[in-house]
Short mmCIF file of C-alpha atoms in Angstrom, two decimals:
data_model
loop_
_atom_site.label_atom_id
_atom_site.label_comp_id
_atom_site.label_asym_id
_atom_site.label_seq_id
_atom_site.Cartn_x
_atom_site.Cartn_y
_atom_site.Cartn_z
CA UNK A 1 -19.38 41.37 27.84
CA UNK A 2 -21.05 38.42 26.09
CA UNK A 3 -24.83 38.11 26.09
CA UNK A 4 -26.64 34.92 27.11
CA UNK A 5 -30.44 35.01 27.47
CA UNK A 6 -32.04 33.41 30.51
CA UNK A 7 -35.31 31.76 29.51
CA UNK A 8 -36.57 31.15 33.02
CA UNK A 9 -36.89 34.57 34.62
CA UNK A 10 -37.75 37.96 33.08
CA UNK A 11 -35.52 39.67 35.65
CA UNK A 12 -32.60 37.53 34.51
CA UNK A 13 -33.32 38.43 30.89
CA UNK A 14 -33.11 42.11 31.84
CA UNK A 15 -29.94 41.46 33.84
CA UNK A 16 -28.21 39.80 30.87
CA UNK A 17 -28.99 42.68 28.52
CA UNK A 18 -28.15 45.37 31.07
CA UNK A 19 -24.73 43.94 31.88
CA UNK A 20 -23.96 43.12 28.24
CA UNK A 21 -24.19 46.83 27.46
CA UNK A 22 -21.64 47.87 30.07
CA UNK A 23 -23.99 49.19 32.77
CA UNK A 24 -23.42 48.76 36.53
CA UNK A 25 -24.97 45.73 38.20
CA UNK A 26 -25.93 47.58 41.38
CA UNK A 27 -28.61 49.53 39.51
CA UNK A 28 -30.58 46.36 38.71
CA UNK A 29 -32.08 46.15 42.19
CA UNK A 30 -34.18 49.20 41.28
CA UNK A 31 -36.02 47.39 38.45
CA UNK A 32 -39.36 45.94 39.60
CA UNK A 33 -41.08 43.68 37.06
CA UNK A 34 -44.64 42.49 37.70
CA UNK A 35 -45.76 38.88 38.00
CA UNK A 36 -47.29 36.50 35.43
CA UNK A 37 -45.92 37.93 32.18
CA UNK A 38 -46.52 34.64 30.31
CA UNK A 39 -50.31 34.96 30.60
CA UNK A 40 -50.44 38.72 29.97
CA UNK A 41 -51.58 38.01 26.39
CA UNK A 42 -52.73 34.90 24.49
CA UNK A 43 -49.65 33.82 22.59
CA UNK A 44 -47.39 30.78 22.73
CA UNK A 45 -44.39 33.13 22.65
CA UNK A 46 -43.27 35.13 25.68
CA UNK A 47 -44.69 38.39 24.40
CA UNK A 48 -45.49 39.67 27.90
CA UNK A 49 -41.94 39.05 29.08
CA UNK A 50 -40.50 40.73 25.99
CA UNK A 51 -42.69 43.79 26.45
CA UNK A 52 -42.01 44.06 30.18
CA UNK A 53 -38.26 43.52 29.81
CA UNK A 54 -37.72 46.02 26.98
CA UNK A 55 -39.84 48.75 28.57
CA UNK A 56 -38.27 48.12 31.97
CA UNK A 57 -34.74 48.43 30.57
CA UNK A 58 -35.58 51.70 28.83
CA UNK A 59 -36.96 53.10 32.07
CA UNK A 60 -34.07 51.84 34.18
CA UNK A 61 -31.56 53.41 31.77
CA UNK A 62 -33.38 56.73 32.13
CA UNK A 63 -33.25 56.40 35.91
CA UNK A 64 -29.53 55.63 35.72
CA UNK A 65 -28.86 58.77 33.66
CA UNK A 66 -30.84 60.76 36.23
CA UNK A 67 -28.65 59.18 38.92
CA UNK A 68 -25.49 60.24 37.07
CA UNK A 69 -26.84 63.79 36.91
CA UNK A 70 -28.19 64.05 40.48
CA UNK A 71 -26.65 61.30 42.63
CA UNK A 72 -30.12 59.95 43.48
CA UNK A 73 -31.40 56.62 42.15
CA UNK A 74 -35.12 55.80 41.78
CA UNK A 75 -37.16 52.64 41.28
CA UNK A 76 -38.70 51.61 37.95
CA UNK A 77 -41.71 49.30 37.88
CA UNK A 78 -43.50 47.70 34.91
CA UNK A 79 -46.73 45.69 34.97
CA UNK A 80 -46.77 43.01 32.27
CA UNK A 81 -50.38 43.54 31.13
CA UNK A 82 -49.84 47.31 30.92
CA UNK A 83 -46.68 46.59 28.91
CA UNK A 84 -48.64 44.44 26.43
CA UNK A 85 -51.15 47.25 25.86
CA UNK A 86 -48.22 49.68 25.53
CA UNK A 87 -46.66 47.61 22.73
CA UNK A 88 -49.97 47.69 20.86
CA UNK A 89 -50.55 51.40 21.53
CA UNK A 90 -51.60 52.24 17.95
CA UNK A 91 -54.73 50.12 18.51
CA UNK A 92 -56.02 52.10 21.48
CA UNK A 93 -55.67 55.82 20.84
CA UNK A 94 -58.48 58.18 19.87
CA UNK A 95 -58.60 61.68 18.40
CA UNK A 96 -61.52 63.74 19.68
CA UNK A 97 -63.08 60.52 21.00
CA UNK A 98 -63.04 58.88 17.56
CA UNK A 99 -61.03 55.92 16.31
CA UNK A 100 -58.80 56.79 13.33
CA UNK A 101 -59.07 54.95 10.03
CA UNK A 102 -56.22 52.59 9.21
CA UNK A 103 -54.13 53.53 6.21
CA UNK A 104 -53.24 50.10 4.88
CA UNK A 105 -55.14 48.19 2.21
CA UNK A 106 -57.41 45.17 2.57
CA UNK A 107 -54.96 43.41 0.26
CA UNK A 108 -52.54 42.90 3.15
CA UNK A 109 -52.42 39.37 4.54
CA UNK A 110 -50.96 35.85 4.47
CA UNK A 111 -51.50 33.76 1.32
CA UNK A 112 -50.68 30.19 0.27
CA UNK A 113 -48.38 29.46 -2.64
CA UNK A 114 -48.16 26.44 -4.98
CA UNK A 115 -45.27 24.86 -3.02
CA UNK A 116 -47.59 24.67 0.05
CA UNK A 117 -45.66 27.49 1.66
CA UNK A 118 -46.99 31.01 2.23
CA UNK A 119 -46.09 34.65 1.76
CA UNK A 120 -47.14 37.75 3.65
CA UNK A 121 -48.02 40.85 1.62
CA UNK A 122 -47.47 44.17 3.38
CA UNK A 123 -49.30 47.22 2.00
CA UNK A 124 -48.68 50.09 4.41
CA UNK A 125 -48.69 52.59 1.54
CA UNK A 126 -50.92 52.89 -1.56
CA UNK A 127 -47.99 52.29 -3.92
CA UNK A 128 -47.28 48.99 -2.14
CA UNK A 129 -50.80 47.75 -2.87
CA UNK A 130 -50.67 49.00 -6.46
CA UNK A 131 -47.30 47.30 -7.03
CA UNK A 132 -48.52 43.93 -5.73
CA UNK A 133 -51.63 44.13 -7.93
CA UNK A 134 -49.42 44.86 -10.91
CA UNK A 135 -47.71 41.51 -10.32
CA UNK A 136 -50.94 39.61 -9.58
CA UNK A 137 -54.41 39.75 -11.10
CA UNK A 138 -56.41 37.76 -8.53
CA UNK A 139 -54.30 37.56 -5.41
CA UNK A 140 -54.85 34.09 -3.90
CA UNK A 141 -55.54 32.36 -7.23
CA UNK A 142 -52.49 33.98 -8.80
CA UNK A 143 -50.20 33.17 -5.87
CA UNK A 144 -51.00 29.47 -6.24
CA UNK A 145 -49.11 29.65 -9.52
CA UNK A 146 -45.93 30.85 -7.76
CA UNK A 147 -43.53 29.30 -5.30
CA UNK A 148 -43.03 31.43 -2.20
CA UNK A 149 -39.40 32.16 -3.02
CA UNK A 150 -40.03 33.04 -6.67
CA UNK A 151 -42.77 35.50 -5.75
CA UNK A 152 -40.68 37.05 -2.99
CA UNK A 153 -37.79 37.48 -5.44
CA UNK A 154 -40.02 39.12 -8.06
CA UNK A 155 -41.61 41.44 -5.48
CA UNK A 156 -38.17 42.46 -4.22
CA UNK A 157 -37.09 43.32 -7.78
CA UNK A 158 -40.04 45.70 -7.96
CA UNK A 159 -39.31 47.19 -4.50
CA UNK A 160 -42.44 45.73 -2.92
CA UNK A 161 -42.87 44.43 0.63
CA UNK A 162 -43.30 40.64 0.67
CA UNK A 163 -41.86 37.97 2.91
CA UNK A 164 -41.74 34.20 2.50
CA UNK A 165 -41.09 31.80 5.35
CA UNK A 166 -37.40 30.84 5.24
CA UNK A 167 -35.24 28.65 7.45
CA UNK A 168 -32.02 30.48 6.36
CA UNK A 169 -33.55 33.79 7.43
CA UNK A 170 -34.16 32.37 10.88
CA UNK A 171 -30.49 31.42 11.15
CA UNK A 172 -29.02 34.60 9.63
CA UNK A 173 -28.64 36.51 12.91
CA UNK A 174 -28.48 33.63 15.37
CA UNK A 175 -26.27 34.66 18.28
CA UNK A 176 -26.47 38.38 17.46
CA UNK A 177 -27.48 40.38 20.54
CA UNK A 178 -30.66 42.44 20.15
CA UNK A 179 -28.78 45.64 21.09
CA UNK A 180 -25.25 46.47 19.97
CA UNK A 181 -23.15 49.43 21.17
CA UNK A 182 -20.14 50.28 19.02
CA UNK A 183 -17.59 53.02 19.69
CA UNK A 184 -17.21 55.10 16.51
CA UNK A 185 -15.02 58.03 17.56
CA UNK A 186 -13.19 59.84 20.31
CA UNK A 187 -14.77 62.68 22.29
CA UNK A 188 -14.41 64.15 25.78
CA UNK A 189 -16.79 63.15 28.55
CA UNK A 190 -20.22 64.76 28.30
CA UNK A 191 -20.80 67.68 30.63
CA UNK A 192 -23.88 67.06 32.74
CA UNK A 193 -26.55 69.46 33.92
CA UNK A 194 -27.13 69.08 37.64
CA UNK A 195 -30.60 68.33 39.04
CA UNK A 196 -32.67 68.25 35.83
CA UNK A 197 -36.46 67.82 36.23
CA UNK A 198 -36.39 64.80 33.88
CA UNK A 199 -33.65 62.24 33.15
CA UNK A 200 -33.08 63.39 29.55
CA UNK A 201 -33.72 67.09 30.07
CA UNK A 202 -31.51 69.04 27.64
CA UNK A 203 -30.81 66.02 25.39
CA UNK A 204 -31.58 66.87 21.75
CA UNK A 205 -32.72 64.07 19.43
CA UNK A 206 -33.11 64.11 15.65
CA UNK A 207 -35.62 61.38 14.78
CA UNK A 208 -35.45 60.33 11.10
CA UNK A 209 -37.59 57.21 11.40
CA UNK A 210 -40.89 55.92 10.05
CA UNK A 211 -43.61 53.35 10.75
CA UNK A 212 -43.24 51.90 14.30
CA UNK A 213 -39.96 50.86 15.93
CA UNK A 214 -37.97 54.07 15.40
CA UNK A 215 -40.91 56.39 16.17
CA UNK A 216 -41.66 54.40 19.37
CA UNK A 217 -38.05 54.94 20.40
CA UNK A 218 -38.28 58.69 19.78
CA UNK A 219 -41.57 58.87 21.68
CA UNK A 220 -39.96 57.09 24.63
CA UNK A 221 -36.99 59.47 24.74
CA UNK A 222 -39.44 62.39 24.68
CA UNK A 223 -41.33 60.84 27.60
CA UNK A 224 -38.09 60.85 29.60
CA UNK A 225 -37.58 64.55 28.88
CA UNK A 226 -35.59 64.71 25.63
CA UNK A 227 -36.25 67.41 23.05
CA UNK A 228 -37.17 65.26 20.02
CA UNK A 229 -37.50 66.70 16.52
CA UNK A 230 -39.13 64.32 14.02
CA UNK A 231 -37.70 64.96 10.55
CA UNK A 232 -39.69 63.60 7.60
CA UNK A 233 -39.50 64.11 3.85
CA UNK A 234 -42.28 65.90 1.95
CA UNK A 235 -41.65 63.47 -0.94
CA UNK A 236 -42.51 60.33 1.04
CA UNK A 237 -46.08 59.16 1.80
CA UNK A 238 -47.08 59.75 5.39
CA UNK A 239 -48.84 57.49 7.86
CA UNK A 240 -51.31 59.63 9.83
CA UNK A 241 -52.79 56.53 11.48
CA UNK A 242 -49.42 55.84 13.14
CA UNK A 243 -47.97 59.35 13.44
CA UNK A 244 -50.71 60.57 15.75
CA UNK A 245 -49.71 57.98 18.33
CA UNK A 246 -45.96 57.76 17.80
CA UNK A 247 -45.30 61.52 17.52
CA UNK A 248 -46.46 62.17 21.08
CA UNK A 249 -44.09 64.61 22.78
CA UNK A 250 -42.21 65.45 19.59
CA UNK A 251 -41.91 68.48 17.39
CA UNK A 252 -42.00 67.80 13.66
CA UNK A 253 -40.47 69.31 10.55
CA UNK A 254 -39.89 68.29 6.93
CA UNK A 255 -36.64 68.30 4.95
CA UNK A 256 -35.97 67.04 1.44
CA UNK A 257 -32.36 65.81 1.51
CA UNK A 258 -32.17 65.90 -2.29
CA UNK A 259 -32.32 69.71 -2.01
CA UNK A 260 -28.91 71.25 -1.15
CA UNK A 261 -30.37 73.84 1.23
CA UNK A 262 -32.30 71.19 3.14
CA UNK A 263 -29.26 68.90 3.20
CA UNK A 264 -27.19 71.73 4.70
CA UNK A 265 -29.95 72.50 7.19
CA UNK A 266 -29.86 68.94 8.53
CA UNK A 267 -26.08 69.16 8.87
CA UNK A 268 -26.53 72.32 10.95
CA UNK A 269 -29.09 70.55 13.14
CA UNK A 270 -26.65 67.67 13.67
CA UNK A 271 -24.08 70.08 15.15
CA UNK A 272 -26.42 70.75 18.07
CA UNK A 273 -27.81 67.23 18.42
CA UNK A 274 -26.96 64.61 21.03
CA UNK A 275 -28.74 61.71 19.31
CA UNK A 276 -29.31 60.91 15.63
CA UNK A 277 -31.97 58.22 15.20
CA UNK A 278 -32.67 56.72 11.77
CA UNK A 279 -34.50 53.68 10.41
CA UNK A 280 -33.77 53.72 6.69
CA UNK A 281 -32.05 50.77 5.03
CA UNK A 282 -28.29 50.39 5.67
CA UNK A 283 -26.33 52.92 3.64
CA UNK A 284 -29.33 55.09 2.72
CA UNK A 285 -28.34 58.12 4.78
CA UNK A 286 -24.63 57.28 4.69
CA UNK A 287 -24.73 57.90 0.93
CA UNK A 288 -26.01 61.41 1.71
CA UNK A 289 -23.19 62.10 4.16
CA UNK A 290 -25.02 61.12 7.36
CA UNK A 291 -23.45 57.76 8.20
CA UNK A 292 -22.32 57.11 11.79
CA UNK A 293 -18.65 58.00 11.25
CA UNK A 294 -19.54 61.14 9.27
CA UNK A 295 -21.90 62.21 12.05
CA UNK A 296 -19.23 61.61 14.69
CA UNK A 297 -16.93 63.99 12.80
CA UNK A 298 -19.62 66.67 12.54
CA UNK A 299 -20.65 66.29 16.20
CA UNK A 300 -18.08 64.51 18.42
CA UNK A 301 -19.85 62.75 21.28
CA UNK A 302 -23.00 62.03 19.30
CA UNK A 303 -25.01 58.82 19.69
CA UNK A 304 -26.06 57.39 16.31
CA UNK A 305 -28.93 54.92 16.57
CA UNK A 306 -29.65 52.71 13.57
CA UNK A 307 -32.56 50.35 13.03
CA UNK A 308 -32.87 47.88 10.17
CA UNK A 309 -35.01 44.83 9.39
CA UNK A 310 -32.44 42.08 8.77
CA UNK A 311 -29.22 43.43 10.26
CA UNK A 312 -25.92 44.59 8.81
CA UNK A 313 -24.53 41.31 7.49
CA UNK A 314 -25.67 38.58 5.12
CA UNK A 315 -27.73 38.43 1.93
CA UNK A 316 -30.86 40.03 3.47
CA UNK A 317 -29.22 43.13 4.94
CA UNK A 318 -30.71 45.45 2.30
CA UNK A 319 -34.13 43.78 2.20
CA UNK A 320 -37.20 45.83 3.08
CA UNK A 321 -38.99 44.73 6.20
CA UNK A 322 -41.71 45.51 8.69
CA UNK A 323 -42.60 43.66 11.87
CA UNK A 324 -45.09 41.21 10.34
CA UNK A 325 -42.78 40.52 7.39
CA UNK A 326 -39.97 39.55 9.76
CA UNK A 327 -42.42 37.49 11.84
CA UNK A 328 -43.25 35.53 8.70
CA UNK A 329 -39.67 35.20 7.48
CA UNK A 330 -38.45 33.89 10.83
CA UNK A 331 -41.21 31.32 11.30
CA UNK A 332 -43.33 32.83 14.08
CA UNK A 333 -46.56 32.43 12.09
CA UNK A 334 -46.08 28.69 11.60
CA UNK A 335 -44.93 28.08 15.16
CA UNK A 336 -47.90 30.02 16.56
CA UNK A 337 -50.21 28.14 14.19
CA UNK A 338 -48.83 24.79 15.39
CA UNK A 339 -49.33 25.74 19.04
CA UNK A 340 -52.89 26.95 18.41
CA UNK A 341 -53.75 23.76 16.53
CA UNK A 342 -52.44 21.68 19.43
CA UNK A 343 -54.50 23.76 21.89
CA UNK A 344 -57.63 23.03 19.86
CA UNK A 345 -56.87 19.30 19.67
CA UNK A 346 -56.25 19.44 15.93
CA UNK A 347 -53.57 17.38 14.19
CA UNK A 348 -50.41 19.39 13.71
CA UNK A 349 -49.82 19.31 9.98
CA UNK A 350 -46.47 19.68 8.27
CA UNK A 351 -47.49 23.22 7.36
CA UNK A 352 -50.41 24.33 9.58
CA UNK A 353 -52.51 27.41 9.00
CA UNK A 354 -50.27 30.34 9.92
CA UNK A 355 -51.30 32.52 12.86
CA UNK A 356 -49.83 35.99 13.44
CA UNK A 357 -48.77 37.07 16.91
CA UNK A 358 -51.45 39.16 18.66
CA UNK A 359 -49.34 42.35 18.60
CA UNK A 360 -46.51 43.81 16.52
CA UNK A 361 -44.09 42.80 19.22
CA UNK A 362 -40.91 42.97 17.14
CA UNK A 363 -41.46 46.61 16.16
CA UNK A 364 -42.33 47.82 19.64
CA UNK A 365 -39.72 45.80 21.49
CA UNK A 366 -37.11 46.96 18.97
CA UNK A 367 -38.21 50.54 19.66
CA UNK A 368 -37.76 50.12 23.40
CA UNK A 369 -34.45 48.31 22.92
CA UNK A 370 -33.33 51.26 20.78
CA UNK A 371 -34.34 53.66 23.56
CA UNK A 372 -32.46 51.51 26.07
CA UNK A 373 -29.37 51.31 23.85
CA UNK A 374 -29.37 55.06 23.19
CA UNK A 375 -29.55 55.81 26.89
CA UNK A 376 -26.86 53.23 27.67
CA UNK A 377 -24.68 55.04 25.14
CA UNK A 378 -25.54 58.46 26.63
CA UNK A 379 -24.56 57.12 30.04
CA UNK A 380 -21.24 56.00 28.60
CA UNK A 381 -20.64 59.43 27.06
CA UNK A 382 -20.98 60.75 30.62
CA UNK A 383 -18.72 58.16 32.26
CA UNK A 384 -16.25 57.48 29.41
CA UNK A 385 -16.75 60.00 26.61
CA UNK A 386 -16.51 58.97 22.90
CA UNK A 387 -19.10 58.79 20.12
CA UNK A 388 -21.27 55.69 19.89
CA UNK A 389 -23.37 53.77 17.41
CA UNK A 390 -26.41 51.78 18.60
CA UNK A 391 -27.64 48.96 16.37
CA UNK A 392 -30.96 47.12 16.63
CA UNK A 393 -32.57 44.93 13.96
CA UNK A 394 -36.03 43.39 13.88
CA UNK A 395 -34.52 40.01 12.97
CA UNK A 396 -32.15 40.07 15.97
CA UNK A 397 -35.09 40.95 18.23
CA UNK A 398 -36.97 38.03 16.64
CA UNK A 399 -34.21 35.54 17.38
CA UNK A 400 -33.98 36.90 20.95
CA UNK A 401 -37.71 36.40 21.43
CA UNK A 402 -37.49 32.86 20.05
CA UNK A 403 -34.55 32.14 22.35
CA UNK A 404 -36.87 32.67 25.33
CA UNK A 405 -38.79 29.55 24.33
CA UNK A 406 -42.52 28.92 23.96
CA UNK A 407 -45.32 28.58 26.51
CA UNK A 408 -47.37 25.34 26.64
CA UNK A 409 -50.44 25.81 24.40
CA UNK A 410 -52.90 25.20 27.24
CA UNK A 411 -51.34 28.01 29.27
CA UNK A 412 -50.83 30.28 26.27
CA UNK A 413 -54.34 30.15 24.80
CA UNK A 414 -56.31 28.86 27.79
CA UNK A 415 -55.00 31.18 30.51
CA UNK A 416 -53.48 33.89 28.30
CA UNK A 417 -55.59 37.04 28.30
CA UNK A 418 -56.93 38.25 24.93
CA UNK A 419 -56.49 41.87 23.97
CA UNK A 420 -59.44 44.18 24.71
CA UNK A 421 -61.93 44.99 21.96
CA UNK A 422 -61.27 48.14 19.97
CA UNK A 423 -64.40 50.21 20.47
CA UNK A 424 -65.94 53.55 21.37
CA UNK A 425 -66.46 54.17 24.24
CA UNK A 426 -63.13 52.58 25.10
CA UNK A 427 -62.86 49.29 26.90
CA UNK A 428 -62.61 49.98 30.66
CA UNK A 429 -59.16 48.37 30.84
CA UNK A 430 -57.88 50.65 28.08
CA UNK A 431 -59.54 53.72 29.55
CA UNK A 432 -57.97 53.10 32.96
CA UNK A 433 -54.48 53.08 31.45
CA UNK A 434 -54.97 56.02 29.07
CA UNK A 435 -53.84 59.62 29.33
CA UNK A 436 -55.39 62.68 27.68
CA UNK A 437 -53.10 65.00 25.70
CA UNK A 438 -53.85 68.24 23.93
CA UNK A 439 -52.48 69.09 20.52
CA UNK A 440 -49.64 71.59 20.32
CA UNK A 441 -49.44 74.23 17.59
CA UNK A 442 -45.73 73.95 16.82
CA UNK A 443 -42.92 76.46 17.13
CA UNK A 444 -43.07 78.57 14.00
CA UNK A 445 -46.45 78.23 12.34
CA UNK A 446 -49.98 77.47 13.38
CA UNK A 447 -51.63 74.21 12.34
CA UNK A 448 -54.78 74.47 10.28
CA UNK A 449 -58.15 73.77 11.86
CA UNK A 450 -59.14 73.40 15.51
CA UNK A 451 -56.71 71.83 17.96
CA UNK A 452 -57.50 68.23 18.77
CA UNK A 453 -57.46 66.03 21.87
CA UNK A 454 -55.63 62.71 21.90
CA UNK A 455 -56.23 59.85 24.33
CA UNK A 456 -53.54 57.17 24.35
CA UNK A 457 -52.06 54.40 26.49
CA UNK A 458 -49.63 55.98 28.94
CA UNK A 459 -46.04 54.77 29.12
CA UNK A 460 -45.87 51.47 31.03
CA UNK A 461 -42.63 52.20 32.91
CA UNK A 462 -43.41 53.92 36.20
CA UNK A 463 -40.47 55.96 37.55
CA UNK A 464 -40.81 56.63 41.27
CA UNK A 465 -39.22 60.11 41.32
CA UNK A 466 -39.52 61.53 37.79
CA UNK A 467 -42.81 60.41 36.21
CA UNK A 468 -42.76 60.53 32.43
CA UNK A 469 -43.28 63.86 30.73
CA UNK A 470 -46.89 64.14 29.61
CA UNK A 471 -46.50 66.42 26.61
CA UNK A 472 -49.02 66.58 23.79
CA UNK A 473 -48.49 65.78 20.14
CA UNK A 474 -48.69 68.02 17.13
CA UNK A 475 -50.31 65.11 15.26
CA UNK A 476 -49.50 66.95 12.02
CA UNK A 477 -46.25 66.78 10.10
CA UNK A 478 -44.15 69.89 9.59
CA UNK A 479 -45.80 71.91 12.35
CA UNK A 480 -42.48 73.01 13.91
#
C-alpha cells in the first residue's frame, strides 16, 4: 500500500503509516493520542506530533501482537508532552541521584565556513575530536578558510563525522516511506504462545546497535516483554552516558566478530533469535556473513531490522551520520533559525543563524519507527509466515517530519513549551514521569562495585491491559 502523510491530524499520520505496513484498519480505534501536540515543545517543526505518532504506533503494534496471541485487544494512549520528554530521555536520567557526565567533546557544534554556509562537527568519541583537530588548528578561524563542501569531503576521507547543509541531500530520499518492510525469504507461520503476560513475551532479540536510534528500539522491545541481548564489540569505544539509559531492560555481552570463535558464537545466537537489529553502515555486517538474506537462511522466519543514516540508495548511502548531522544536512537548522528570527521580529537573512531542534527527534523517532516496523513484521510472521527485513533511515524520517509542515513561529516559540531544566533535584515535571529501576547483576558474572539505582523517564505509551515491563538495566557492558 502506498504511503501519503496527512499534515493536518496526528491520528491520520498514524493511520497512513499503520495501513502502509499491511496492518488491519480496525485496530486503529484503540490508539488514543493526546491533544495539542504542536505546542508540546518549542519548535517550528511538529516534534510533538512526531514523538506521539511514533511512540503510539510502537505501542499499538505491541497491542496487536498481544491480540493475535490472546484474542483480546487493548487501548494504547500517548500524551504528547510525555512523548517529548521520552524522546529526550538521555537528558533526564540519574544514577544514584546524580547526573552523568556527557562523553562528547566541547568541540562539537555548528560553525560558519568561507562560502557563508556552515558545517556541524560531531564528536561523540575521543577519536572523532582528535581527527577534527588534526584537520584544523583553530576551529572557527580555520573553517573560514574552507567551503562547507570541501571540508565535509576532507573529513569524510578521514572517517570523521561532519555534515554540511545540502539541498541534494534533502531531495535524496524524497518520497521514501520512513518504515519499509521487505520480504526476504520463505518460512512457515510463526507458532504463537497463548496468553503471554506481555505482548513480546518469548521473543528473542539480538541488538547490535549503538548511539541512540537502534538502542531506543531495543529498549522499547524489552519494555513490551522481549528478551533483548545487546551485543557490543570490546574493540569499539563505548558510550556510558547513553548506554545507562538505552540499555534498560536488556542483557549485554561483548563479541569481537574478527575472532572466529566469536563470529561462530553470534551465528549460534542467530539460530535461536526472532529479531536481528543492527545499525552499522550498509554492508558492514553483510560482509561478515550477517546480511538479511544470510540471516534468513540461518534462521527462517527471522525479522532483520536495519538502520542507516542516509538510506540504501544514492551517493550518501555509506556516509556516517548521527541525528544532528542529518538535521544539518537536510536543512532543519536553517529552517528553524529562520522561524526563530521571524518570531523575534528580526529580518530573515539569506542564511540566518542556524538553530538546532530542541531534541534529537530523528534518532528517537527512528528508534520507535524501528520498533513499530519490527512488530509489524512479527505480526506478519504470525499471519503470513516468511522472513522480513525492516528498513529505517534517519534521512527518511527527516523528510517525513518535514512533510508534516511547520508551525507558525508565534505558536511555535510563543506557546510552545520549553524543555525542563536539567538539575538535581529533578524538575517536578520530570520526577512525576520517572520510574526507579535497580541494577541487575547479569546472568553469568557479577558486576564490580555496588549495584546502582537508575531513575529514568518511563515509556510514554500506556497500554491498558499489559503495562510495560519495568525491568532494570545492567548499566555495564558485558555483564551477561
